[in-house]
Coordinates of C-alpha atoms in Angstrom, one line a residue:
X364 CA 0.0 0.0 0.0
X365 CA 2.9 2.2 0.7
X366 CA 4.6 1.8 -2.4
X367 CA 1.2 2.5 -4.4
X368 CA 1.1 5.9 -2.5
X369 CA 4.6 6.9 -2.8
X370 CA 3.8 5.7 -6.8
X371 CA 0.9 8.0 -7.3
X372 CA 3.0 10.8 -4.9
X373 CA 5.9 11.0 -7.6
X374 CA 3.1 10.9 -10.3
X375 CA 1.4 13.9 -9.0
X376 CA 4.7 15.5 -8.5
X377 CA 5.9 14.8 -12.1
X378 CA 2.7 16.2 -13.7
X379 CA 2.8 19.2 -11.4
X380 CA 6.5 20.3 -13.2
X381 CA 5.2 19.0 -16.6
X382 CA 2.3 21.6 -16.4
X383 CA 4.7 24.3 -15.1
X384 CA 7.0 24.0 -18.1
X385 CA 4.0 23.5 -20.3
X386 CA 2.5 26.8 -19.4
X387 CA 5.7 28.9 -18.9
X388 CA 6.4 30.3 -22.4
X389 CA 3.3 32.4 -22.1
X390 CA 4.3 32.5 -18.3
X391 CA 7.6 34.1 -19.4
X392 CA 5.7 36.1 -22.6
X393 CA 3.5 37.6 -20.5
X394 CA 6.6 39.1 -18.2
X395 CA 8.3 40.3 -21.3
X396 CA 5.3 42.3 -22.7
X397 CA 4.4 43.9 -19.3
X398 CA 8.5 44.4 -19.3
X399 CA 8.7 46.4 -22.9
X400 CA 5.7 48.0 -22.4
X401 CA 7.6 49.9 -19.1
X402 CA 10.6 52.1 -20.8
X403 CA 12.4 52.6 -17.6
X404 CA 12.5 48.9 -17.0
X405 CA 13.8 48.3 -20.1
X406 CA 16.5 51.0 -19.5
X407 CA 17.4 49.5 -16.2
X408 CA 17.4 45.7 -18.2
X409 CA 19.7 47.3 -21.1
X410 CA 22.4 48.0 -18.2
X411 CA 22.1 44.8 -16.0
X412 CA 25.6 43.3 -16.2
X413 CA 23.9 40.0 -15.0
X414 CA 22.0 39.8 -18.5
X415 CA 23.3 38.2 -21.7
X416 CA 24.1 40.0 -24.5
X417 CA 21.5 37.8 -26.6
X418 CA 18.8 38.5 -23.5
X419 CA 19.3 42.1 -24.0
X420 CA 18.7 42.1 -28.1
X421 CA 16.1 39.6 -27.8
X422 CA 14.5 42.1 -25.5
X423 CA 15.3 45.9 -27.5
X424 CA 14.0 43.5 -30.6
X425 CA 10.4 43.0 -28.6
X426 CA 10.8 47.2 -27.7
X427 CA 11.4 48.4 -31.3
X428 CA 8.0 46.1 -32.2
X429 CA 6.0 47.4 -28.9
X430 CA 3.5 50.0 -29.7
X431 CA 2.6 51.5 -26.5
X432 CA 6.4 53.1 -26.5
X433 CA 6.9 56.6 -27.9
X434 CA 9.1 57.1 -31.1
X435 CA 11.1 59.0 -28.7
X436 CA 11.5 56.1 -26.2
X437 CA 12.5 54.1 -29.0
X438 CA 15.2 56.0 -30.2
X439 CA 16.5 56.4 -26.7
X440 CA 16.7 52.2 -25.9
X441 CA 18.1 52.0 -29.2
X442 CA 20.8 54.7 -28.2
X443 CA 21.5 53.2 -24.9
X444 CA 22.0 49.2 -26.3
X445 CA 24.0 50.6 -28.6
X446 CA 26.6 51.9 -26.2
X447 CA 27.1 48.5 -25.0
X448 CA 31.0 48.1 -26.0
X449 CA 30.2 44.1 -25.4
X450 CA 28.1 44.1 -28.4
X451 CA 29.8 43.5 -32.1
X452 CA 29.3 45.7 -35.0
X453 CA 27.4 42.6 -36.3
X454 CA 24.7 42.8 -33.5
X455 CA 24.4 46.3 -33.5
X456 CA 23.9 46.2 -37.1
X457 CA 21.2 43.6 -36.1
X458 CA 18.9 46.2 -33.5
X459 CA 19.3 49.3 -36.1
X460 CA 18.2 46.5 -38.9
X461 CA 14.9 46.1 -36.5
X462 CA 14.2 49.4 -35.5
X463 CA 14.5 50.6 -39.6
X464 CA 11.9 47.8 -39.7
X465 CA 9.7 48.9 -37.0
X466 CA 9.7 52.4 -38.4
X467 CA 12.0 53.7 -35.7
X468 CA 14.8 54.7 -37.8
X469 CA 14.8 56.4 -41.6
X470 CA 17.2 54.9 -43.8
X471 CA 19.7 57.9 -43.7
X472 CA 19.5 57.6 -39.8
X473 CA 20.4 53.9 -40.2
X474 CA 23.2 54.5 -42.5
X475 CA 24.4 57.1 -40.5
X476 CA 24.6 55.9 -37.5
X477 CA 26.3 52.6 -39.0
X478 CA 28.7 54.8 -40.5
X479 CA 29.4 56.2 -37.1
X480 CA 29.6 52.5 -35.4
X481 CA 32.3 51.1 -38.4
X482 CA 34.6 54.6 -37.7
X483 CA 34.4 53.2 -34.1
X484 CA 34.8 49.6 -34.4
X485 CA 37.7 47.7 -33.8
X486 CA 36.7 45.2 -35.8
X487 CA 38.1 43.4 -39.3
X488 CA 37.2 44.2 -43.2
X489 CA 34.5 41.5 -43.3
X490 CA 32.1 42.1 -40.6
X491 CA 32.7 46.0 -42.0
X492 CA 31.5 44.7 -45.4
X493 CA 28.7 42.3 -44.2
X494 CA 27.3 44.9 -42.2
X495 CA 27.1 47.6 -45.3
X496 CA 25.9 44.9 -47.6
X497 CA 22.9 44.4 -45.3
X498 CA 22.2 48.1 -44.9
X499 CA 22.4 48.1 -48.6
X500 CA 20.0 45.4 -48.9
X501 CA 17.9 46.5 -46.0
X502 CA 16.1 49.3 -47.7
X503 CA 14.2 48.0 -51.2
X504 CA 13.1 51.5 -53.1
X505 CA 15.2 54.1 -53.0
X506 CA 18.7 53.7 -55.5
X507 CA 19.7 57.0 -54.7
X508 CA 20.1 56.7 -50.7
X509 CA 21.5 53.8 -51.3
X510 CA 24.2 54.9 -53.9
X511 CA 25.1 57.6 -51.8
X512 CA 25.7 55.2 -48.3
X513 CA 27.6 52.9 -50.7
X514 CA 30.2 55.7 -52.2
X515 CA 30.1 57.2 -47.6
X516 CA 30.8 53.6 -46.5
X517 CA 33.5 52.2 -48.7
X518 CA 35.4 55.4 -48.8
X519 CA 35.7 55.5 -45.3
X520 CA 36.6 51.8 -45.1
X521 CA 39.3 51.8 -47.6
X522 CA 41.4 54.9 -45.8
X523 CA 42.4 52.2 -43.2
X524 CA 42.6 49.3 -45.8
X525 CA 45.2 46.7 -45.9
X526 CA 47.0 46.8 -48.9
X527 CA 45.4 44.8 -51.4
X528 CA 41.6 45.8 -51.0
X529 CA 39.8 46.3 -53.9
X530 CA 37.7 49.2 -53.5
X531 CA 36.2 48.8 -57.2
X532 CA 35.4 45.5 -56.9
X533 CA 33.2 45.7 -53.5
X534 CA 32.2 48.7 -55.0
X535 CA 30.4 46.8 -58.3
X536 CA 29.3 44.1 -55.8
X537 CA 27.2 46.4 -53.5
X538 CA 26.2 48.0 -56.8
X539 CA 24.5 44.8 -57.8
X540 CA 23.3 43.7 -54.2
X541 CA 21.5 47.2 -53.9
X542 CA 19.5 46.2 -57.7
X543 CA 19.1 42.9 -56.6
X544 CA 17.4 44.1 -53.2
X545 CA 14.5 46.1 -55.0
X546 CA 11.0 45.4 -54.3
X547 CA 9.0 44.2 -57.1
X548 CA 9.0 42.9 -60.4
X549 CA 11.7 43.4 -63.5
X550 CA 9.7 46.2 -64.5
X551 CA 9.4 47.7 -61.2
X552 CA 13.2 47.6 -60.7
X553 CA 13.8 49.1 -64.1
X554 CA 11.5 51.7 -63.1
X555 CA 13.3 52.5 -59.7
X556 CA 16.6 52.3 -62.2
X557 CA 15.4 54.7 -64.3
X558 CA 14.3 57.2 -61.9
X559 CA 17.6 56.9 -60.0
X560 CA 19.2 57.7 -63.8
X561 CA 17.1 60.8 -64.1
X562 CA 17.6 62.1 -60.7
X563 CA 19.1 65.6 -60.1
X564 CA 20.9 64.4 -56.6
X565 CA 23.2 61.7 -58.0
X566 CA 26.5 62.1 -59.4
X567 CA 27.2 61.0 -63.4
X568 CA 30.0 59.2 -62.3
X569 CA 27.3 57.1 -59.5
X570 CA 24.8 56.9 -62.5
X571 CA 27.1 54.9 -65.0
X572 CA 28.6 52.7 -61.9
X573 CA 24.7 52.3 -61.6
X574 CA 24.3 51.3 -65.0
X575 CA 27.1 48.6 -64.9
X576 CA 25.1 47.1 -61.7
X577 CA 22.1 46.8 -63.9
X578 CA 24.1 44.7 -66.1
X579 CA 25.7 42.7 -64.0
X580 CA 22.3 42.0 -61.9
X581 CA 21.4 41.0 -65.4
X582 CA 18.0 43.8 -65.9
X583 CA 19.4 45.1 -69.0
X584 CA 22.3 43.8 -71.7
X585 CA 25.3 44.7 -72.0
X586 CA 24.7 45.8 -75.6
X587 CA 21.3 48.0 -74.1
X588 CA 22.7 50.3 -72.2
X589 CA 22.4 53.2 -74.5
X590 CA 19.1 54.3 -73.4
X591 CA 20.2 54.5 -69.5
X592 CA 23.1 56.8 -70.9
X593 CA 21.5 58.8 -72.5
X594 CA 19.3 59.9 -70.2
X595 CA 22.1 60.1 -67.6
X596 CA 24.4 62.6 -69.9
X597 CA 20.8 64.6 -70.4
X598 CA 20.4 65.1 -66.7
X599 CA 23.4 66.7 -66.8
X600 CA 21.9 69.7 -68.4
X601 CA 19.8 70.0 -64.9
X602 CA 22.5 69.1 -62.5
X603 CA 25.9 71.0 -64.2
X604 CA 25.4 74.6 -65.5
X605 CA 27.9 75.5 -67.5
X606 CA 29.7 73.9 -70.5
X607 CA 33.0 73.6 -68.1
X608 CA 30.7 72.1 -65.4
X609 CA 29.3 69.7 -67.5
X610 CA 32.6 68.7 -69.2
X611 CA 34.3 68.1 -65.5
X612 CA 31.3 66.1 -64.6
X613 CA 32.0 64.0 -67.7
X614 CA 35.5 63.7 -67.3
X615 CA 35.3 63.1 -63.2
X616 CA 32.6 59.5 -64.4
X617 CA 35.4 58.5 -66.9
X618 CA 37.9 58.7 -64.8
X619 CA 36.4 56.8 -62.5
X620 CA 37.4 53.2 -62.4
X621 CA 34.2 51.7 -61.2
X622 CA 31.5 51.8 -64.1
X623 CA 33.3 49.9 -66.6
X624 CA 34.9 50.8 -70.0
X625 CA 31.4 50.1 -72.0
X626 CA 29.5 52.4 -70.2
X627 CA 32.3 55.0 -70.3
X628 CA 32.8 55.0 -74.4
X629 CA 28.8 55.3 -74.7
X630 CA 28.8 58.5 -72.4
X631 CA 31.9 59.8 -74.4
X632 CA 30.0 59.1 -77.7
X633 CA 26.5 60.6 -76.3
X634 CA 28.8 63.7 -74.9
X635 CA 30.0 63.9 -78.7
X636 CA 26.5 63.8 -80.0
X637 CA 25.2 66.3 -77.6
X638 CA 27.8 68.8 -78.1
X639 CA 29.3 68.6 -74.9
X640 CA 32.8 67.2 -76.0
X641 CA 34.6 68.4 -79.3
X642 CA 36.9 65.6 -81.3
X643 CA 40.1 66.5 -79.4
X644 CA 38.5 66.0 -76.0
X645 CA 36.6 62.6 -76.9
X646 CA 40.3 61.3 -77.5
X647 CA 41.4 62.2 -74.1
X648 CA 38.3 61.2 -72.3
X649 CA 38.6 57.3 -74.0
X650 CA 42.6 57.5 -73.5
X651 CA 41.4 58.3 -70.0
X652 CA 38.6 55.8 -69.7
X653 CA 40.5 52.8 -71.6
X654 CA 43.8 53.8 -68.7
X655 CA 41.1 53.5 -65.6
X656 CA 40.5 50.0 -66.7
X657 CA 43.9 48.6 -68.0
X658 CA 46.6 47.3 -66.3
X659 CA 48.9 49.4 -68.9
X660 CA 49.0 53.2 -69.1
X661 CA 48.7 54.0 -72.8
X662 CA 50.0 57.5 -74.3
X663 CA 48.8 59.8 -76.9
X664 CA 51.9 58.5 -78.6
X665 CA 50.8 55.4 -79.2
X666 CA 47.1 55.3 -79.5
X667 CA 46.3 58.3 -81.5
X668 CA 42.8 57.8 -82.9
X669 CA 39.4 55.8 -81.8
X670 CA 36.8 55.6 -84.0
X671 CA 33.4 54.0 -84.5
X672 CA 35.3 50.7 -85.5
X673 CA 39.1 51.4 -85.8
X674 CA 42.2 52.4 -84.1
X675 CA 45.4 54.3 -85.3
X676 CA 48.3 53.2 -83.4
X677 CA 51.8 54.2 -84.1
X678 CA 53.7 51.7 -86.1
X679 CA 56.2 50.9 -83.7
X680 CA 54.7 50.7 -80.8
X681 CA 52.4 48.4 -82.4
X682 CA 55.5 46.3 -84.3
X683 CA 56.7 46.0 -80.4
X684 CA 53.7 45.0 -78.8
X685 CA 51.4 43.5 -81.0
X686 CA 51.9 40.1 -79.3
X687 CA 51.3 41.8 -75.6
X688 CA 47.7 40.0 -74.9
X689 CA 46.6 41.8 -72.0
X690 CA 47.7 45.3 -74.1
X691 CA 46.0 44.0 -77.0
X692 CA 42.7 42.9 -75.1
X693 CA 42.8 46.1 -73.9
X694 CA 42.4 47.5 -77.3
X695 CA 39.9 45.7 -78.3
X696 CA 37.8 46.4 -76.0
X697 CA 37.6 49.9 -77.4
X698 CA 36.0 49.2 -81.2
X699 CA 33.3 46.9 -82.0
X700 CA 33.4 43.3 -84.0
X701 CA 33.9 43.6 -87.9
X702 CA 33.9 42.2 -90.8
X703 CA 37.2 42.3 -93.0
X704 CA 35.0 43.9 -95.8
X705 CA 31.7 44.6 -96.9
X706 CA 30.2 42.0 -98.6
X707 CA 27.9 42.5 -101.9
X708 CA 25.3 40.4 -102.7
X709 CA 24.8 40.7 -106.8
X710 CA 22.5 38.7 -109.6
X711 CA 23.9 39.8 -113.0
X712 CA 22.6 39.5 -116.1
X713 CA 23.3 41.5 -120.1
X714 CA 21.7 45.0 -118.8
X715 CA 23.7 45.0 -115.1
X716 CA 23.8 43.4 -112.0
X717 CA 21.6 44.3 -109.5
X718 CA 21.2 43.3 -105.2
X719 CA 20.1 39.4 -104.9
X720 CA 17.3 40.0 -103.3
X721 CA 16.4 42.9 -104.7
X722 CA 17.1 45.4 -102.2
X723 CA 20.9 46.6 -101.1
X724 CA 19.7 46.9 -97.3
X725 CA 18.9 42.8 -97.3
X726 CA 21.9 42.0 -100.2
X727 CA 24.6 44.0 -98.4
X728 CA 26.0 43.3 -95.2
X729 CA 29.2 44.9 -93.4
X730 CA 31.6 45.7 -92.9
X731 CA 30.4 46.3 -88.9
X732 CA 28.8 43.1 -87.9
X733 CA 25.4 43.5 -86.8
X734 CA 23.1 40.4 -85.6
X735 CA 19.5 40.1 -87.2
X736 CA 20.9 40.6 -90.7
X737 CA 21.6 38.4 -94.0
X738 CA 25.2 37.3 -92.0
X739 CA 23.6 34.2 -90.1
X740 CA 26.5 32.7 -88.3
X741 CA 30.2 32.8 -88.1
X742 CA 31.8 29.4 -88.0
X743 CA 35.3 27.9 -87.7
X744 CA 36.6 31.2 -86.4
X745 CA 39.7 31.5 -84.8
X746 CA 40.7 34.5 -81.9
X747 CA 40.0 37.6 -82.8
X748 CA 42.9 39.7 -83.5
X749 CA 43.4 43.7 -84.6
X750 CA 44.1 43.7 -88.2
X751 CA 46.5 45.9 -89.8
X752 CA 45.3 47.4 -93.5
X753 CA 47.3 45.8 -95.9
X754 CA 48.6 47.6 -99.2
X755 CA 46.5 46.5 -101.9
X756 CA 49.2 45.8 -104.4
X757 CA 51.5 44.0 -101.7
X758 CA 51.5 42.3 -98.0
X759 CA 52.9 45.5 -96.1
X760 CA 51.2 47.6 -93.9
X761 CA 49.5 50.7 -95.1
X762 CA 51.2 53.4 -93.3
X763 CA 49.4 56.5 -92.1
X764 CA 50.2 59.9 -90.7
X765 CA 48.7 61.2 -88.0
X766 CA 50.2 64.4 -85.2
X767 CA 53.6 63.3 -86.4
X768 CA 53.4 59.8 -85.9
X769 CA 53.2 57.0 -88.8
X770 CA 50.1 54.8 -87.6
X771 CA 48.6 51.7 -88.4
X772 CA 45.0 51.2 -89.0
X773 CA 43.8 48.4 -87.2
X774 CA 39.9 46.9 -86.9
X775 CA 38.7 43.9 -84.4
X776 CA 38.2 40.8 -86.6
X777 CA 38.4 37.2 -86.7
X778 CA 41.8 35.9 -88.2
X779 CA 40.1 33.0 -90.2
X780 CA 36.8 31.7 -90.1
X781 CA 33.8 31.2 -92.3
X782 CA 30.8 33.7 -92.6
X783 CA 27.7 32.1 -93.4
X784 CA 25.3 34.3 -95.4
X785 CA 21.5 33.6 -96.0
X786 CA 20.3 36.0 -99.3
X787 CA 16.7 36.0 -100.0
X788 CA 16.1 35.7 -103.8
X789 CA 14.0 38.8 -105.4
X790 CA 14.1 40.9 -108.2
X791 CA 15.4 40.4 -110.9
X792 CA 16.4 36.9 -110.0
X793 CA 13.5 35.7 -108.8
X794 CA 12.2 32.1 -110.2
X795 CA 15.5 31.7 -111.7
X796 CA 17.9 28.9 -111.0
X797 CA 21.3 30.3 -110.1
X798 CA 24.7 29.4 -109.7
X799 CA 27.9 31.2 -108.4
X800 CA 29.6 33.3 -111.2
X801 CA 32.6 32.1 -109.4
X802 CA 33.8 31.2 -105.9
X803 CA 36.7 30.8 -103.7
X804 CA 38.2 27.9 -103.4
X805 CA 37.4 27.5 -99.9
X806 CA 33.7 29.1 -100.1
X807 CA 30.6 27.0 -100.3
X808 CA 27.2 27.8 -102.4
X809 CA 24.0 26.5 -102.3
X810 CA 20.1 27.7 -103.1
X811 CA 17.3 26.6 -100.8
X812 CA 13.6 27.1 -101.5
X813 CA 13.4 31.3 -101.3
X814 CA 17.2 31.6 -100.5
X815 CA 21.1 31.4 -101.1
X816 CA 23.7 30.2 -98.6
X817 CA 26.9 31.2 -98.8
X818 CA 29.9 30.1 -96.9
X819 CA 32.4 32.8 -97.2
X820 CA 36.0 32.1 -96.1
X821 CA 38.1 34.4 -94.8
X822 CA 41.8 34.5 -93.2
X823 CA 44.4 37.4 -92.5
X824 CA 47.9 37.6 -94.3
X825 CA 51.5 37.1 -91.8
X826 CA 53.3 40.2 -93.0
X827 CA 57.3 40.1 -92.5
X828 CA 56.8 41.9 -89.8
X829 CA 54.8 39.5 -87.4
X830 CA 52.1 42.0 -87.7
X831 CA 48.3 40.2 -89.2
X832 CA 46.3 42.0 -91.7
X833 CA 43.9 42.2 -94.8
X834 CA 43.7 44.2 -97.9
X835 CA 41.0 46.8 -98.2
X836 CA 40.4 47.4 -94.5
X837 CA 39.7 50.3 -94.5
X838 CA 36.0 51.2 -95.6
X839 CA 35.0 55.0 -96.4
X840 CA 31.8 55.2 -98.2
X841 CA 32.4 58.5 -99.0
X842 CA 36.2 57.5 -99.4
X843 CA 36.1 54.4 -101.2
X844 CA 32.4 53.5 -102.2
X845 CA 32.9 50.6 -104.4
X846 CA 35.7 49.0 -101.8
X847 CA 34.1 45.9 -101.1
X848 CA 33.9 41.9 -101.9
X849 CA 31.3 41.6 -104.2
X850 CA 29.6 38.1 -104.8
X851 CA 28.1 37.4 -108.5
X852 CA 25.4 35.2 -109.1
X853 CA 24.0 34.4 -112.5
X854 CA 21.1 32.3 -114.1
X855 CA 22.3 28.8 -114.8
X856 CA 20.7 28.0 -118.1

């Protein structure tokens, strides 16, 4: 009988604690709402050394959400927890995160104050980094606040850098964190990027650093980015006054290493074509923009011209460096892809010859290669190299002069490779069957249904000097109008 009561004793007892721990969340929930809901409590709480630091967030979190506390009252917890040396710059990052979430703090009061707390902190490159990357990806609408904490933040961090940090680099990654953070759909974000373009508060250099974020968060191409510049270099008639305040605003974005050399050569050309840069500046400004992002520091002396599609180098600098890849990348980074010639698409019969397909726009192609046109794929290409114009009665470089110097002319083109053209037939060949007039030995012909395809073959000459090249290079319509590689086709009766 004894043993039966001592059972149902330790029974009793054992369902007694059960019930306590049951029930003591909302026991303990119930003490922490009456205890944020009294600001002087939480004051006291916030300087008890016997509390943990994870006790004292946990409790500031449940303040900052509490809506019986003043804005005021707010602001001063936040203060006070945030003298607490104890606490890392990570954890204070994480009580300004929740009060910019409860409404407590603006974003410029958030990014101030953490500007204030990485000054102070003892505390390494990471956590400085993490903690700006959240800010950056705390607030989800406004580009411009954000752009403007990312350029405070990072140049405050990299005056006590170690040597090797890459401002640029972290620069281009918060870039694309702050895109990537927005609220909303594509269009929405576009929309935000847009605005942030037109704005009269941000820099042009922060608007074409913006611009390369957009393409590497992968909202616009990297061959789309016209538009956005645009409308950058036209808020500059709003934000700059003067023709010399407009120019330094120009020349302060090129300079700058952190948009990207794209961007920069589509401001300089948008500059050009609003008037805002005459031809002897636009060479500076590209020798300026192509030096920001090149490991090599090129001179007037040796690049002398940019165009739409070529360069003009000084002979011997090019005869010395011509097999210098990262010199040469850098090059062609500056000119588009081309063709080594414009190619002419003819049908000839007694009274002339006349465009395939009965139009030149759809029977000529080149010599800038464009996509969407008759030029339907390149094949069997090797790298791309700059091409020096040959002389068209030998293999040696056409020399030209230019401020003293004797230059090369070079264009961005495949060494070798095939071009495969698609011609529709119209005109005057139309319902004929046709045949090459004749063909390289190389190329390849054949007529589908409503079409011709030809595989052109094409391949640069070795000059004695090491140097690559082709004959007829350089295209001038007005220049040279008939300098091209026509292709004859004729009835086969």
């Amino acid at each position: 009988m004894k043993r039966i009561l001592v059972t149902l004793t330790v029974c009793a007892t054992l369902a007694a604690v059960v019930s306590c721990e049951y029930d003591s969340p909302e026991i303990r929930f119930q003490q922490t709402t009456t205890f944020t809901n009294d600001y002087s409590k939480v004051i006291d709480a916030l300087r008890d050394q016997t509390l943990t630091i994870s006790q004292k967030m946990d409790l500031l979190a449940d303040a900052m959400k509490n809506q019986t506390l003043t804005l005021s009252e707010k602001m001063s917890l936040l203060e006070e927890a945030l003298k607490n040396q104890a606490l890392t710059l990570s954890e204070k990052m994480d009580l300004m995160a929740k009060a910019y979430e409860n409404g407590v703090l603006k974003y410029e009061e958030l990014t101030g104050k953490l500007i204030s707390e990485i000054k102070a902190a003892n505390t390494g490159m990471t956590e400085k980094l993490d903690a700006i990357k959240r800010a950056v990806e705390a607030q989800t609408t406004d580009l411009n606040s954000k752009m403007d904490f990312i350029g405070k933040a990072l140049d405050l961090i990299a005056d006590t850098a170690e040597k090797g940090f890459d401002k640029n680099a972290e620069v281009s990654g918060l870039v694309k964190a702050a895109i990537e953070s927005l609220k909303g759909s594509m269009e929405k974000k576009l929309d935000a990027i847009n605005d942030a373009i037109a704005s009269q508060s941000a820099t042009l250099s922060d608007k074409l650093t913006l611009i390369k974020g957009a393409v590497d968060a992968g909202l616009v191409g990297e061959n789309s980015t016209l538009g956005l510049v645009k409308k950058a270099i036209d808020a500059l008639n709003f934000t700059a006054g003067t023709a010399n305040e407009k120019l330094d605003a120009i020349k302060e974005a090129i300079n700058s290493p952190s948009s990207g050399l794209n961007v920069k050569l589509e401001a300089i050309k948008e500059a050009v074509a609003q008037g805002l840069v005459d031809v002897t500046t636009k060479q500076d400004l590209i020798l300026a923009a192509i030096n920001s992002s090149s490991s090599y520091s090129f001179t007037k002396d040796e690049l002398l011209e940019v165009g739409d599609d070529y360069l003009l180098v000084d002979d011997a600098f090019w005869n010395a460096n011509h097999q210098n890849y990262e010199m040469v990348r850098a090059l062609k980074d500056l000119i588009p892809l081309s063709l080594p010639t414009k190619c002419k698409f003819y049908f000839k019969q007694d009274s002339g010859k006349y465009p395939l397909s009965g139009y030149e726009d759809t029977s000529f192609y080149g010599p800038l290669y464009e996509e969407g046109k008759i030029l339907r794929v390149i094949q069997s290409s090797s790298e791309l190299i700059l091409a020096v114009n040959l002389q068209t009665e030998s293999n040696n470089p056409n020399l030209i002069s230019k401020n003293g110097h004797s230059c090369y002319f070079l264009k961005k083109v495949y060494r070798s490779c095939y071009y495969v053209f698609h011609v529709g037939i119209g005109g005057y060949a139309a319902g004929k069957k046709l045949k090459m007039e004749n063909m390289g030995s190389k190329d390849n012909f054949a007529v589908k249904s409503e079409y011709i395809e030809y595989d052109f073959w094409s391949e640069a000459v070795a000059t004695k000097l090491g140097v690559w090249g082709f004959h007829d290079l350089a295209y001038d319509p007005k220049v040279h109008p008939n300098r091209s590689k026509e292709f004859i086709i004729i009835e086969d009766k």
